[in-house]
Amino acid sequence: MSTDHQHQHTHGGHSHRAGAHDYRVPELPEAVDIFDTTLRDGSQQEGLSLTVDDKLRVAEQLDHLGVAYIEGGWPGANPKDDEFFRRAPAELKLGTSTLVAFGSTRRAGVRADDDTVLRKLVDAGTSVVCIVAKSWDRHVTDALRTTLDEAVAMVSDSVAHLREHGKRVFLDAEHFFDGYRGNPDFAIRVLEAAELAGAEALVLCDTNGGSLPDDIGEAVAGVRARTGASLGIHCHNDTGCAVANSLVAVQAGVTQVQGCVNGYGERAGNADLSAAIPDLSLKLRVRTIPADRLERLAPVAHHIAELVNIAPNPQQPYVGASVFAHKGGLHASAIARRADLYEHIPPSLVGNGTRVVVSEMAGRSTLAMKAAELDLELDGEVVGRVLDELKRLEHEGYHYEVADGSLELLLRRAAGWEPDYFQVESFRVITDHDGGDSGPAPEAQGAEGPGEGRDDRVTTEATVKVHVRGTRTVATAEGNGPVNALDAALREAIGPHYPALSGVHLTDYRVRVLDTGRGTGAVTRVLVDTSDGERTWTTIGVSENIIEASWQALYDSIVYALLRTGA
Ligand SMILES: [Zn+2]
């Protein structure tokens, strides 16, 4: 079986000892196929909703990364997935990945030829299909309410039917590990039926995600003793072990690893491929995606986070913005000399980078390193001046550690750079509260009152006056709040001169009121996150006036964007 796999899974390259485990870990495969299910299982995550266009763009990113398989959805389950598979052949130009349609076995008591789920799967037009089957006996008897024999027949008939229609078939053995624990004979019967009918890979699923690495290793070894079929692993992260479980499965002989970039998925998520891929490639030396594409990992992970509109986790292993960040003078200066003493891999291998975190705690060497990271030449005297400036600003409430964009602008200015993209003459923000027809709204005394009356309307309008390349422009725009309105007005004014700004947008806005304890009242710190689809940067503003603080952060964000786009 498995004649046209993407990789050849020869066993016997390395010999690994089982160590403390009581199962044998015989050989590592040379390569595994990476199977991403972000568009199917990953979309089950709360708050994650993708349009068909989003799905197409996520698939492009996964192909760019070079995963072997992209599970696109369940044709027939909803109109969106139907449309995705209808549009994919014309609109998706896949170079490395193979698109997979997901479905289930035929229903109980229905002939495969008459089954609508199978028909939709065939009609989806993909060369590979993945079907889910029950492999936990209790799910068959208690949930499906049919016999174990019928459940096995459902698997055989469905795989055979799909093979007759020329499909390559993967079988997702649902709840496999729970099933194997309770009734291993039935769980194995399901696998054998699929293999016999021509399934190419049997994917063992930890559907409830409750297993620990030893459970997985033992079960996979047990299955391997009874079948020579190609196996896959599909783990959920409910014990926090999805990646570890996937690695153990590979060590026990599995050659297909399913999961989602960024670990998306319902509950605690699916196995995070952004960690599993480098763990396998760099630590276990098992081929996953093409070796020269590993450096695309962090950019693709961030791009996909952008597409699914979920803020990336800075502490996500390998790809997070903080995972190669270093803070503190002594440590940071030592890194400059011997990075390998402080970093488990060179971050560039996965497309990430060492980042020096600069704050008032920083010493001269940290700041000098940060400047070097930005290719800036700062002499000793300038470094000293910047350090003093930094300490003064941090005392006022700035916090450069979390505002990489503003810090870079500060350092560039210190090195003599003067941005001349545009000059601000003035800006103004007006917030109108309209009580509507429902009578006076007593809570709406101040312009910032939330306005609880049903007909209340709060509109914010901003006007900015700027000079761009010798031209004075006045622009006015509305927004759902002051930052939004100012952003819109500024773009209105300078956008025509800088078309690249259309690909740049604010992704987050955070306000914190700081009690400086200096008796002068509270100051407001505003942080703005901005993204151009590939990178996100944070800028900061601090003032006693929230609008002024917001403007500072917004101004830096736009200047930084123009700097990045090389305007
Ligand atoms: Zn799943």
XYZ file of C-alpha atoms in Angstrom, residues 397 402 448 481-484 508-515 522-529 538-551 553:
38
model
C 5.112 56.346 32.057
C 6.395 46.478 24.930
C -17.451 60.126 26.760
C -13.966 56.298 18.592
C -11.232 58.912 18.701
C -8.372 56.638 17.627
C -10.386 55.167 14.817
C -5.303 46.412 18.738
C -5.598 49.424 20.996
C -4.978 49.234 24.721
C -5.359 51.932 27.304
C -4.026 51.901 30.814
C -4.352 54.598 33.408
C -1.152 54.943 35.413
C -1.008 56.421 38.829
C -3.072 60.105 36.546
C -1.524 59.745 33.126
C -2.807 57.511 30.373
C -0.647 55.060 28.481
C -1.883 53.973 25.077
C -0.469 51.064 23.097
C -1.398 50.552 19.463
C -0.652 47.353 17.550
C 3.591 48.179 18.820
C 3.804 51.891 19.429
C 3.195 53.917 22.553
C 1.877 57.261 23.710
C 1.693 58.737 27.206
C -0.167 61.846 28.310
C -2.585 63.145 30.895
C -4.944 63.451 27.950
C -6.107 60.205 26.408
C -6.547 61.756 22.948
C -3.017 63.144 22.978
C -1.611 59.793 24.149
C -3.565 58.006 21.422
C -2.307 60.438 18.796
C 0.930 56.113 19.484
